[in-house]
XYZ file of C-alpha atoms in Angstrom:
608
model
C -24.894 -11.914 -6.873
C -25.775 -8.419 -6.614
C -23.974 -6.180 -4.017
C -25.854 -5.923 -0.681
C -24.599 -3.361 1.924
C -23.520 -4.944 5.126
C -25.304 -5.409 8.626
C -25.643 -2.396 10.323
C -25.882 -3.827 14.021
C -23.623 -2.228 16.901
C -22.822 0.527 14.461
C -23.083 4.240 15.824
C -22.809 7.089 13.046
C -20.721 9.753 13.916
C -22.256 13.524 14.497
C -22.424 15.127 10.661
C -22.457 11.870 8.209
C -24.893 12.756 5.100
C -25.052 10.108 2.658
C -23.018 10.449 -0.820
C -25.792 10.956 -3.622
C -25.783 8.968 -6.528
C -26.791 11.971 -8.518
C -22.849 13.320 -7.258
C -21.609 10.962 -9.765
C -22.162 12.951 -12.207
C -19.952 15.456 -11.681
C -15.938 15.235 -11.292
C -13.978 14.728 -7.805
C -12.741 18.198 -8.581
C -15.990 19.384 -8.484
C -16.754 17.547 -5.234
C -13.851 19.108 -3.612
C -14.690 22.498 -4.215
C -17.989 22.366 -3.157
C -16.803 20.704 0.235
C -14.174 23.578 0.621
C -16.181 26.445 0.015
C -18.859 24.563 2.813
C -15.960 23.755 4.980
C -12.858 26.651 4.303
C -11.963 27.010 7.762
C -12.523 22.865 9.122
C -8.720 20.585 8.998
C -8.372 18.949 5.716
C -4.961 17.623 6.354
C -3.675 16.862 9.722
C 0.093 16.373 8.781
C 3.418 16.676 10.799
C 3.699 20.320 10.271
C 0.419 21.158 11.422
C -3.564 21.341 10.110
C -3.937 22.174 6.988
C -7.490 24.216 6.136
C -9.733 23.204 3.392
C -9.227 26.818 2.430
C -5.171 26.487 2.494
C -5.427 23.105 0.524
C -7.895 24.958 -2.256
C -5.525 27.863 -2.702
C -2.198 25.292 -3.694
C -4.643 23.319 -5.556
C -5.834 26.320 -7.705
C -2.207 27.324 -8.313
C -1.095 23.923 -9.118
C -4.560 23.918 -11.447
C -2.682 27.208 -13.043
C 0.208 25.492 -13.689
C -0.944 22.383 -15.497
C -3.729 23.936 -17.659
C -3.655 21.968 -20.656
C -1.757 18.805 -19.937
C -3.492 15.307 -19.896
C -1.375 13.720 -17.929
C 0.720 14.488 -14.995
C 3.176 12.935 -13.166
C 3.362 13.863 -9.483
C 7.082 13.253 -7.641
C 6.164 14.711 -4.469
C 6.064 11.990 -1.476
C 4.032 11.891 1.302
C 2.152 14.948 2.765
C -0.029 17.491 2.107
C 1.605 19.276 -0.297
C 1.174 15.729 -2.406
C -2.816 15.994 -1.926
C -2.643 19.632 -3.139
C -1.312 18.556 -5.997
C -3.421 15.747 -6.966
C -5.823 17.801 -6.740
C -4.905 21.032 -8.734
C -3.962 18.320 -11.426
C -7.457 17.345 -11.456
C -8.988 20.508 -11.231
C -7.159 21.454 -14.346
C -9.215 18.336 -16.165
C -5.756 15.812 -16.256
C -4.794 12.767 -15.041
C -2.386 12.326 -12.013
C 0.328 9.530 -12.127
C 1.936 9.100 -8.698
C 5.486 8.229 -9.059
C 6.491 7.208 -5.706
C 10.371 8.287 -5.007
C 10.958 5.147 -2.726
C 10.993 3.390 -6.290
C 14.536 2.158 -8.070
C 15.230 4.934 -11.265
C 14.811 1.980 -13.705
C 10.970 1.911 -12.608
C 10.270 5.138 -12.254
C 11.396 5.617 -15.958
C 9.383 2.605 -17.050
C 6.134 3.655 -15.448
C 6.743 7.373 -16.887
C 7.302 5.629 -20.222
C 4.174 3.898 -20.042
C 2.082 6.979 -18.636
C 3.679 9.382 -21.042
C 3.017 12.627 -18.816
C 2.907 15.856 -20.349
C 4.158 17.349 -17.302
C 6.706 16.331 -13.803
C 5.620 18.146 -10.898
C 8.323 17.404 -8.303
C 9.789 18.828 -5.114
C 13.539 20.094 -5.905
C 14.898 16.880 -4.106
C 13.309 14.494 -6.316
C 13.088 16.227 -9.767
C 16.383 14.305 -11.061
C 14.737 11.076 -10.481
C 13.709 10.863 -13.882
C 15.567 11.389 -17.339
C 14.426 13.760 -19.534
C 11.421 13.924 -21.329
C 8.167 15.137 -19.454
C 8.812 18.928 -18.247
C 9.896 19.349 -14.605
C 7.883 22.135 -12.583
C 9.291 22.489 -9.260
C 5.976 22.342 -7.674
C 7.547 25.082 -4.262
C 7.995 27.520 -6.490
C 4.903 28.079 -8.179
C 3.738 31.048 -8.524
C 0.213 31.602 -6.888
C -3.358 31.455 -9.230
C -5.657 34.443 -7.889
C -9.666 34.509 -9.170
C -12.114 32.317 -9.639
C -11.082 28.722 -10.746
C -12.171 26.861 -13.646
C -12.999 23.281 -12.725
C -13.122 19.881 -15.226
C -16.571 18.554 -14.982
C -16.330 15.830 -16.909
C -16.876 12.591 -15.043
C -16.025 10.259 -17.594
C -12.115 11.793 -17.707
C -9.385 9.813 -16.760
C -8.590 10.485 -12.665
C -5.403 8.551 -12.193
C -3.231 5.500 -13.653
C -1.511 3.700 -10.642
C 0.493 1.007 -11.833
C 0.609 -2.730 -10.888
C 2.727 -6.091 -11.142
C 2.662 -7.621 -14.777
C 2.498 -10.828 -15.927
C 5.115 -10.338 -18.801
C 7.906 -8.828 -16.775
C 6.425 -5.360 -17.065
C 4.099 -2.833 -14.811
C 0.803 -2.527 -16.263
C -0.564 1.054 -15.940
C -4.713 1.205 -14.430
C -6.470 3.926 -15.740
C -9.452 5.024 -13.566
C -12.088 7.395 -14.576
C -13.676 10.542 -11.925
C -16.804 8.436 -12.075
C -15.215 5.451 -11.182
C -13.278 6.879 -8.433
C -16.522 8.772 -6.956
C -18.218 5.286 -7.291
C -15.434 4.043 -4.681
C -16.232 7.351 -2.730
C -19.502 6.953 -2.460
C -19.509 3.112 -1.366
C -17.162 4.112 1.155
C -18.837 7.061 2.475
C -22.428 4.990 2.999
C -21.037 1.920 4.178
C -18.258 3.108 6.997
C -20.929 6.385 7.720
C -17.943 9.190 6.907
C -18.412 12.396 8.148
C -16.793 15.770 8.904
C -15.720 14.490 12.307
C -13.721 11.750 10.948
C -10.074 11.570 10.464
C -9.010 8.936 8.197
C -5.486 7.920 8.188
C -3.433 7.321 4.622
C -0.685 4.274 5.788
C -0.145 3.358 2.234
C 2.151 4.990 -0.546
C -0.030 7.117 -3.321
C 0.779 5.129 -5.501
C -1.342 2.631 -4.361
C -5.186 2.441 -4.412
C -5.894 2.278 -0.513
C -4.605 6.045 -0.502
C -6.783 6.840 -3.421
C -9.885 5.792 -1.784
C -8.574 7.227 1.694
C -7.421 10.345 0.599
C -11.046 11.177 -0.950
C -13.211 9.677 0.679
C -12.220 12.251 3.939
C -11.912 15.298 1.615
C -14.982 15.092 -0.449
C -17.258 14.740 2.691
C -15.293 17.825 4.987
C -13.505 15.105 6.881
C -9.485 15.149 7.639
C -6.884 13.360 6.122
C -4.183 12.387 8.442
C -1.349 10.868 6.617
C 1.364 8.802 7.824
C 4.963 7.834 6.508
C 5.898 4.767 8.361
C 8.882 3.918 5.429
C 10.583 7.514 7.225
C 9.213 7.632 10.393
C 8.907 4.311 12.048
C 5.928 2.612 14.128
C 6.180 4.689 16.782
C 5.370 7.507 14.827
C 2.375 5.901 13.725
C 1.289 4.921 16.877
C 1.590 8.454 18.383
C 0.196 9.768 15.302
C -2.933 7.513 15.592
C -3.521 8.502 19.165
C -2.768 12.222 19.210
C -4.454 13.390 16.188
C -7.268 11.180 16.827
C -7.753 8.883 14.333
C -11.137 7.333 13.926
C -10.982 5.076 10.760
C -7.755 3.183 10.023
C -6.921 1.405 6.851
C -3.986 -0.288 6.243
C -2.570 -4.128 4.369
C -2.488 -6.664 7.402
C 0.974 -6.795 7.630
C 0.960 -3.436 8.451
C -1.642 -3.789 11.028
C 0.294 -6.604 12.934
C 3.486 -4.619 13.121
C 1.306 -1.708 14.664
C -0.588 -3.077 17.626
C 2.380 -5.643 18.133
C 4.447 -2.776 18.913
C 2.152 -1.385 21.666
C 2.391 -2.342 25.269
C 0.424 -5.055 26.672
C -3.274 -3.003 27.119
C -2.346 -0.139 24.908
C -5.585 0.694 22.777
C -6.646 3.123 20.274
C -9.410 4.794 21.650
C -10.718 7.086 19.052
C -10.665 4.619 16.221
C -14.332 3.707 14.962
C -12.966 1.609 12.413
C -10.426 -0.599 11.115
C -10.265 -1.448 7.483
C -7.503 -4.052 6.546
C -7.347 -5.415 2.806
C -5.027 -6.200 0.458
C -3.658 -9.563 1.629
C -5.852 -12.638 3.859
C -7.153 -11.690 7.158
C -6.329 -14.595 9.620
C -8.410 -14.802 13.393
C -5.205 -13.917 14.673
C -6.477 -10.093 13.488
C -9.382 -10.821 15.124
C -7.747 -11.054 18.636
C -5.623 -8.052 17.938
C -8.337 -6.270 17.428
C -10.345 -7.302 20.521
C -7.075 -6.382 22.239
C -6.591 -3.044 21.472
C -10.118 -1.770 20.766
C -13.056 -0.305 21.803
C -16.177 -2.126 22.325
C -17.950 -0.003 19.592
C -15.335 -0.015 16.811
C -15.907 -2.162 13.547
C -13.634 -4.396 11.833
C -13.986 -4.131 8.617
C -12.473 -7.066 6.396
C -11.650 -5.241 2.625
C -11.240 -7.406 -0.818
C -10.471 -5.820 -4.530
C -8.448 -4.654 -6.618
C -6.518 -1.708 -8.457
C -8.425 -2.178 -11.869
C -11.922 -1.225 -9.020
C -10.411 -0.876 -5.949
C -12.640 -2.470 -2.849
C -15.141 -4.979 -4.350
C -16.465 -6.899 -1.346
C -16.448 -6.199 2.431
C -17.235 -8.066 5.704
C -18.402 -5.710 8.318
C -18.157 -7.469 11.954
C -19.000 -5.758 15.248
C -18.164 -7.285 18.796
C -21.333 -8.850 18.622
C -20.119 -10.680 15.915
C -16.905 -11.744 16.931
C -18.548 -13.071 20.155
C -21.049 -14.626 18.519
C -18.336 -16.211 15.985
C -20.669 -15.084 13.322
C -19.181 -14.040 10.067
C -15.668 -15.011 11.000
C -15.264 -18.360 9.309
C -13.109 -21.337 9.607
C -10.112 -22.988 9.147
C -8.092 -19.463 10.156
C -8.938 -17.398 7.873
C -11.625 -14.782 7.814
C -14.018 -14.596 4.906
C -13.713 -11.337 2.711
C -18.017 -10.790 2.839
C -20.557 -9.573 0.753
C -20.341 -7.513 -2.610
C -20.635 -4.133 -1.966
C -23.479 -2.004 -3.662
C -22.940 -1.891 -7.336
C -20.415 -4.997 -7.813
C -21.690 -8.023 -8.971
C -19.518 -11.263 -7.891
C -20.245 -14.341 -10.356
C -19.051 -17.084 -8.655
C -20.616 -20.791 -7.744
C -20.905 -22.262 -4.725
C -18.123 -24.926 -5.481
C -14.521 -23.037 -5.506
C -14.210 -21.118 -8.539
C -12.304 -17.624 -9.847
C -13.561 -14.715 -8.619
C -15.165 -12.597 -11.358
C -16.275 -8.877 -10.745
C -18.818 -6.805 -13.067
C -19.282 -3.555 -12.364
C -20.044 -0.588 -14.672
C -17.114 0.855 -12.842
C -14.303 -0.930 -13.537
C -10.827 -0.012 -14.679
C -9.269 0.046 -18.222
C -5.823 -0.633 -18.771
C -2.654 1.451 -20.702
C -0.301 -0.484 -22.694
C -1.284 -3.755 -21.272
C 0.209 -7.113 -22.773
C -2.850 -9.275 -24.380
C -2.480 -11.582 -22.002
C -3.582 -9.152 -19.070
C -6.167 -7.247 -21.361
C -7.977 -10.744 -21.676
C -8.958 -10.575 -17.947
C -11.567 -8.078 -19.036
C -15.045 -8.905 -21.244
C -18.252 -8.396 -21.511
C -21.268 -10.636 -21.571
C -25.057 -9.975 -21.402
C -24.459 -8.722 -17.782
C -22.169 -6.139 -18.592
C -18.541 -5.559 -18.045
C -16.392 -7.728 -16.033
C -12.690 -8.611 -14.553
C -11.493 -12.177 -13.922
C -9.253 -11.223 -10.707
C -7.262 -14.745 -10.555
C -8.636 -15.735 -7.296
C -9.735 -18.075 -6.464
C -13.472 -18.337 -4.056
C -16.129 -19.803 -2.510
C -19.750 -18.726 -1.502
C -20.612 -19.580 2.180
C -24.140 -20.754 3.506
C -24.589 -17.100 4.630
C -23.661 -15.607 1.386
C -20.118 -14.708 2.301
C -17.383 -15.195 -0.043
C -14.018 -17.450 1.516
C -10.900 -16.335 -0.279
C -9.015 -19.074 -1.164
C -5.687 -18.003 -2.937
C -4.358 -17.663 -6.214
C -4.899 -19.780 -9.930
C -1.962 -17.671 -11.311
C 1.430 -17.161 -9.933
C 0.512 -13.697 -8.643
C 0.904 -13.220 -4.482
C 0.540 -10.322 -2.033
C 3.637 -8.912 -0.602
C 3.047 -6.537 2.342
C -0.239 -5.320 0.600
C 1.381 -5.057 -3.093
C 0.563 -7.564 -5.923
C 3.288 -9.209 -7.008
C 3.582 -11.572 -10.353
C 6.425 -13.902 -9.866
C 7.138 -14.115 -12.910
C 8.101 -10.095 -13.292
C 10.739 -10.999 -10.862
C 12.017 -14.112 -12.620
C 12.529 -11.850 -15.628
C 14.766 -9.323 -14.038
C 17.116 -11.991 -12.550
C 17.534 -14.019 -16.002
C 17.986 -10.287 -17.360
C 21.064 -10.636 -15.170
C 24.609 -11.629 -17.050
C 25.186 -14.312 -14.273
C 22.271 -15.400 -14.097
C 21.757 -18.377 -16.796
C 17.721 -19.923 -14.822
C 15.728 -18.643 -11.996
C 12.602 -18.987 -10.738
C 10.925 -17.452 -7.866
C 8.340 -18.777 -5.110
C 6.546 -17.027 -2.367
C 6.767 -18.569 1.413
C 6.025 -18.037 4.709
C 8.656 -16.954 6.584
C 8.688 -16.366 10.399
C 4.855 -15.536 10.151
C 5.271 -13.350 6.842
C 5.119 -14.147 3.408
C 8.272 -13.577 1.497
C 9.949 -14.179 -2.051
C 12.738 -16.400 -2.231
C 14.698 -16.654 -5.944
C 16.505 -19.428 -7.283
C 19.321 -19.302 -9.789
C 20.768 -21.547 -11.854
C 24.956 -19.818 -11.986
C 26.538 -17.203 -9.649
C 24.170 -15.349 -7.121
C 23.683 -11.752 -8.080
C 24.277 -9.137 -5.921
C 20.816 -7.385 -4.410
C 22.637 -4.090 -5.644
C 21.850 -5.205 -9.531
C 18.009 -5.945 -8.012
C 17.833 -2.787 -6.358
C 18.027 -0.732 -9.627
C 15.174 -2.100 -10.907
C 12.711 -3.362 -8.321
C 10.847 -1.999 -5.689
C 11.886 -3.134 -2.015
C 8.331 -5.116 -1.590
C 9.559 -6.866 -5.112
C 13.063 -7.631 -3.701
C 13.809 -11.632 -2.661
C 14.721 -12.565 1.154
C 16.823 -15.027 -0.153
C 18.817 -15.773 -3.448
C 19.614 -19.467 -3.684
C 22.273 -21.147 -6.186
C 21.243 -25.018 -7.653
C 23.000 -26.681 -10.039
C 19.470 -27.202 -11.931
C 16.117 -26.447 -11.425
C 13.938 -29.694 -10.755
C 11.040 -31.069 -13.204
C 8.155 -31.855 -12.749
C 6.989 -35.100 -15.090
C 4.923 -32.578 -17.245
C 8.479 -30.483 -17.463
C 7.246 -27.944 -15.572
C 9.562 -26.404 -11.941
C 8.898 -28.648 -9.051
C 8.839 -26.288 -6.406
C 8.137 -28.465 -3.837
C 11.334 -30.114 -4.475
C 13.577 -26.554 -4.374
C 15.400 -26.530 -1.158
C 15.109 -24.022 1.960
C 17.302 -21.303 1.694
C 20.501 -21.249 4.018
C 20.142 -19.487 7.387
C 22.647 -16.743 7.229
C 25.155 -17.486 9.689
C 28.906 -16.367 9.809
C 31.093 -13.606 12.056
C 28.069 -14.046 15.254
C 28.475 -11.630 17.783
C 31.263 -11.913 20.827
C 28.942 -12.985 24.141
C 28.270 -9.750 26.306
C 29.481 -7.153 23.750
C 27.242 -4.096 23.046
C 26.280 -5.733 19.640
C 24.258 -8.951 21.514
C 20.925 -6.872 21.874
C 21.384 -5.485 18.288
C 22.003 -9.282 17.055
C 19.131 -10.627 19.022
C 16.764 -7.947 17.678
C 17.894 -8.487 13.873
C 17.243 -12.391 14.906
C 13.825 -12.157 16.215
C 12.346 -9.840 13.241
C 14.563 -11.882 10.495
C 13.343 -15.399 12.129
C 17.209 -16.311 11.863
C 19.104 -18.015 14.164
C 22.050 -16.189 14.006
C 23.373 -12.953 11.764
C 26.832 -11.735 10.812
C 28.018 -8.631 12.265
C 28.950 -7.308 8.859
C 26.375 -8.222 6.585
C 23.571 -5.643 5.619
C 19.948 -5.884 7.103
C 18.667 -5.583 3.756
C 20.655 -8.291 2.308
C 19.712 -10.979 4.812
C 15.887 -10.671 3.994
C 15.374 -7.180 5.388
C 13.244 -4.216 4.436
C 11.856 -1.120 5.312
C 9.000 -2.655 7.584
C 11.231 -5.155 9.810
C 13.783 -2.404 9.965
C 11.029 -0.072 12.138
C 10.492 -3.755 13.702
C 13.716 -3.898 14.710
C 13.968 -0.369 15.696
C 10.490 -0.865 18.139
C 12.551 -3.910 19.710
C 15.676 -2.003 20.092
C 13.762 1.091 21.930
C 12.696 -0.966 24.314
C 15.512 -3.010 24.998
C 17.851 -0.075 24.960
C 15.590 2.259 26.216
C 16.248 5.242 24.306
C 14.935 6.695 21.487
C 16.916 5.602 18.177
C 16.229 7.679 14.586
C 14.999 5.166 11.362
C 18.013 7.196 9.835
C 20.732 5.898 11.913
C 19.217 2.741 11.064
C 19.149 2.936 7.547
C 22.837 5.022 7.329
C 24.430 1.890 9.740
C 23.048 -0.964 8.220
C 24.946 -3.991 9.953
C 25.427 -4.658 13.895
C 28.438 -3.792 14.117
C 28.011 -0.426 12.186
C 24.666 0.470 14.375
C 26.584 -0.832 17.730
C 29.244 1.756 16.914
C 26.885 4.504 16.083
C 25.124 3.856 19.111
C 28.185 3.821 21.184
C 29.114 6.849 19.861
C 32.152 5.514 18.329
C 33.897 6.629 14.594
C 31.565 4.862 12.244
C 32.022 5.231 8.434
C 30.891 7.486 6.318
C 27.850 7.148 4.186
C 30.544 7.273 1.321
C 31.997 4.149 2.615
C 28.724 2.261 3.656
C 28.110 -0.751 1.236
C 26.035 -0.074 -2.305
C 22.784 -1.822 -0.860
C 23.032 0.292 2.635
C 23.682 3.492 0.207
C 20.583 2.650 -2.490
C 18.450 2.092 0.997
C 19.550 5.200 2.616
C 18.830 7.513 -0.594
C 15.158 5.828 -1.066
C 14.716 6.761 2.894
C 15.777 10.078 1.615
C 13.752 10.356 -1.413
C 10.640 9.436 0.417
C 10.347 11.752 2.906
C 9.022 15.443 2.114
C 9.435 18.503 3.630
C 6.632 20.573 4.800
C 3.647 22.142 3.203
């Protein structure tokens, strides 16, 4: 089926949109950005915590970043999350290389993997993260720059690599995705037409940039004079993004669903978003729980905006559903969850009416760097062109919608991410004392969640920790004597047992530590938590923590830092803080409370 753009009922296009020529494609996003700049030099491009940011401002560090990189193919990018990040990308492409986000939230023994596999000629960094890294690539120390004057020279050449962004693999490995400027205009443009983008817009960037929601974010406001408002929510909570939303006036928001829950659960009963036009979730299902949220905190004019792809093309198919809609019940399926839509303009979906995998062809599609065989084979081609079997699984509705309806592989979505079990399974039987394992993904308190079993001694989540990313990490690490068969030989999952709720130590009744407790209880869905046991070791991460934190504001009623969080990770160590009593030093905090704290650290960034 070809791709058909969605209904355009209830819509309203703000003051400015012009639609995204095809002809455009032909040129490079570097090229695309400097023509917006020198239409727009004085308009916001970046609306960060510091302050706006012009489109002239953002030119000039992207022409001396361009200076500095002259030559190189690839280059790796250290930065974080900020403007001075979207400078970069950009100078990196206006000197005709690639950019490879590295984000510095990630373990060492991934960053070095992904660098391996990218190969950068050069490391721009900020001075905090530039020892991330061993050696190899050369480090520029992207503040201290000296600054390009004249005219710039910009690569033209659409068919040039853009980025690689790196996902789960299937053989215990990241698999690098190598997108061309065409490719990544092709996104732009769908995006542009189909949510009506203009220079009024302000499109927030939840996700890390190292992921491909920030890719087509990022652009799609600064190739068509709008601003990009980016948020950190691993540094600076929910709050922040809430505020942040409201006072810089977001109007579209994109984010995983997870995400999105957290958000509007943390406002007050009534609390809406005003200015938002439209919300774009994707990268896990969209259940009509969403739906109500949305109605919720809404206007009556904004458009929800249900997202499927992936990395190796970003967004693929979209369901576009007004209030009309959602009143109507049209478009929103049954059985819970909401249907991911129609193909969008240039994707083709090959898929039968009976439940089948979801295959994309597009002349846009991804390529792959240093991919096993076994993830190479997902691509072909056939008399219709180029295509990607995704490992989803699908249905076509009577309308022409497509129903998601999970996985045929062992691959899940955690907090947005793609996640192959199996690259889990392999670092744990990596481990000494670890002789089996095997990993699962379940629902947990309303969120899905990796649990790990192993057959021999439980590792600690420090040995983890060095090599996976948090959204990687189990909840749970369960011991069994042996793993159970199924008659073919294969794991019986069903047949693994729940993890153990993580009790132990309590809290005394009425102490200062009960509200701490019955926050870490409520996020956790555990029925009781020792004192003296880590967050992040009982099934914590970075998300629940600014959870916890939203709870604890309230409760408390005072304002309490992520960082006091993260540096006190039990009850009784955040009670104590709190109280204002002699707490120990970072120095003396735990190993998995330290290798928390210093990726807090190492993603935040200091100002443009």
């Amino acid at each position: 089926m070809t791709g058909r753009r969605p209904p355009e009922q209830g819509r309203k296009p703000p003051t400015g949109h012009r639609e995204f020529r095809a002809e455009w494609l032909e040129e490079s996003i570097a090229a695309r950005f400097w023509a917006v700049a020198g239409e727009h030099p004085g308009r916001a491009a970046v609306l960060g915590d510091d302050g706006p940011v012009t489109y002239a401002e953002l030119a000039a560090e992207a022409r001396t970043v361009a200076a500095a990189v002259r030559g190189a193919a690839r280059v790796g990018l250290l930065i974080g999350h900020g403007p001075r990040m979207l400078a970069a990308i950009l100078g990196v492409l206006t000197a005709g290389a690639a950019y490879v986000p590295l984000d510095p939230a990630y373990p060492r023994a991934r960053l070095a993997l992904m660098a391996e596999l990218a190969e950068p000629d050069v490391l721009l960094a900020v001075p905090e993260h530039k020892d991330l890294l061993p050696g190899g690539a050369h480090v520029l120390d992207v503040t201290s720059l000296p600054p390009a004057a004249g005219e710039v020279e910009v690569a033209a050449d659409p068919d040039a690599p853009a980025y690689i962004l790196f996902t789960s693999g299937s053989t215990g490995t990241p698999k690098g995705v190598v997108q061309t400027n065409r490719g990544t205009l092709f996104q732009v443009r769908a995006h542009t037409n189909t949510l009506r983008i203009g220079p009024e817009d302000r499109v927030s960037v939840v996700s890390s940039f190292a992921y491909d929601m920030a890719v087509t974010d990022s652009f799609s406001a600064l190739l068509n004079g709008a601003a990009v408002v980016p948020v950190d929510i691993r540094t600076r909570g929910l709050a922040h993004l809430a505020e942040t939303l409201a006072n810089r006036g977001v109007t579209i928001y994109h984010s995983t669903p997870t995400v999105y829950r957290y958000l509007l659960d943390s406002l007050p009963p009534g609390g809406e978003l005003p200015d938002v036009r439209v919300v774009l979730l994707g990268g896990e299902e969209v259940v009509h729980d969403d739906l109500d949220r949305f109605r919720a905190h809404f206007g009556p004019d904004c458009v929800f905006v249900n997202g499927y792809g992936a990395t190796e093309i970003s967004f693929a198919v979209q369901n576009h559903l007004t209030r009309a809609d959602l009143e109507a019940g049209h478009g929103i399926g049954t059985g819970g969850v909401v249907p991911i839509g129609l193909p969008m303009e240039g994707v083709e979906i090959a898929l039968g009416e009976e439940p089948a995998e979801i295959v994309i062809r597009s002349r846009h599609l991804a390529a792959y760097r240093h991919a096993a065989p076994q993830d190479e084979a997902r691509f072909g081609h056939d008399g219709g062109g180029r295509f990607y079997r995704t490992g989803d699984l699908g249905r076509r509705l009577p309308d022409g919608r497509i129903a998601y309806l999970g996985r045929l592989d062992r691959q899940v979505k955690i907090r947005g991410h793609r996640v192959e079990l199996g690259e889990v399974e392999a670092v744990l039987a990596a481990l000494p004392e670890v002789s089996r394992a095997t990993v699962v993904a379940r629902q947990v308190n309303g969120e899905r969640r990796i649990i790990a079993y192993v057959v021999g001694a439980v590792p600690g989540q420090d040995a983890l920790r060095r090599t996976l990313p948090d959204f990687m990490l189990p909840s749970a690490i369960v011991a069994v004597d042996t793993l159970p068969l199924t008659p073919t030989g294969k794991i019986d999952t069903a047949r693994l047992p729940d993890p153990p709720a993580h009790e132990g130590g309590g809290t005394p009744a009425g102490s200062p530590q009960d509200e701490i407790a019955e926050a870490w209880c409520a996020v956790l869905g555990l029925p009781s938590v020792d004192r003296d046991r880590s967050f992040f070791d009982v099934g914590g991460h970075s998300l629940l923590m600014a959870k916890v934190q939203q709870r604890l504001e309230t409760t408390l009623g005072r304002r309490i830092p992520l960082s006091t969080m993260y540096e006190h990770p039990t009850v009784g160590s955040l009670a104590r803080a709190l109280a204002g009593d002699a707490v120990a030093a970072p120095g003396a905090l735990g190993p998995a409370a330290r290798a928390a704290l210093r990726r807090r650290r190492r993603g935040s960034e200091p100002g443009p």
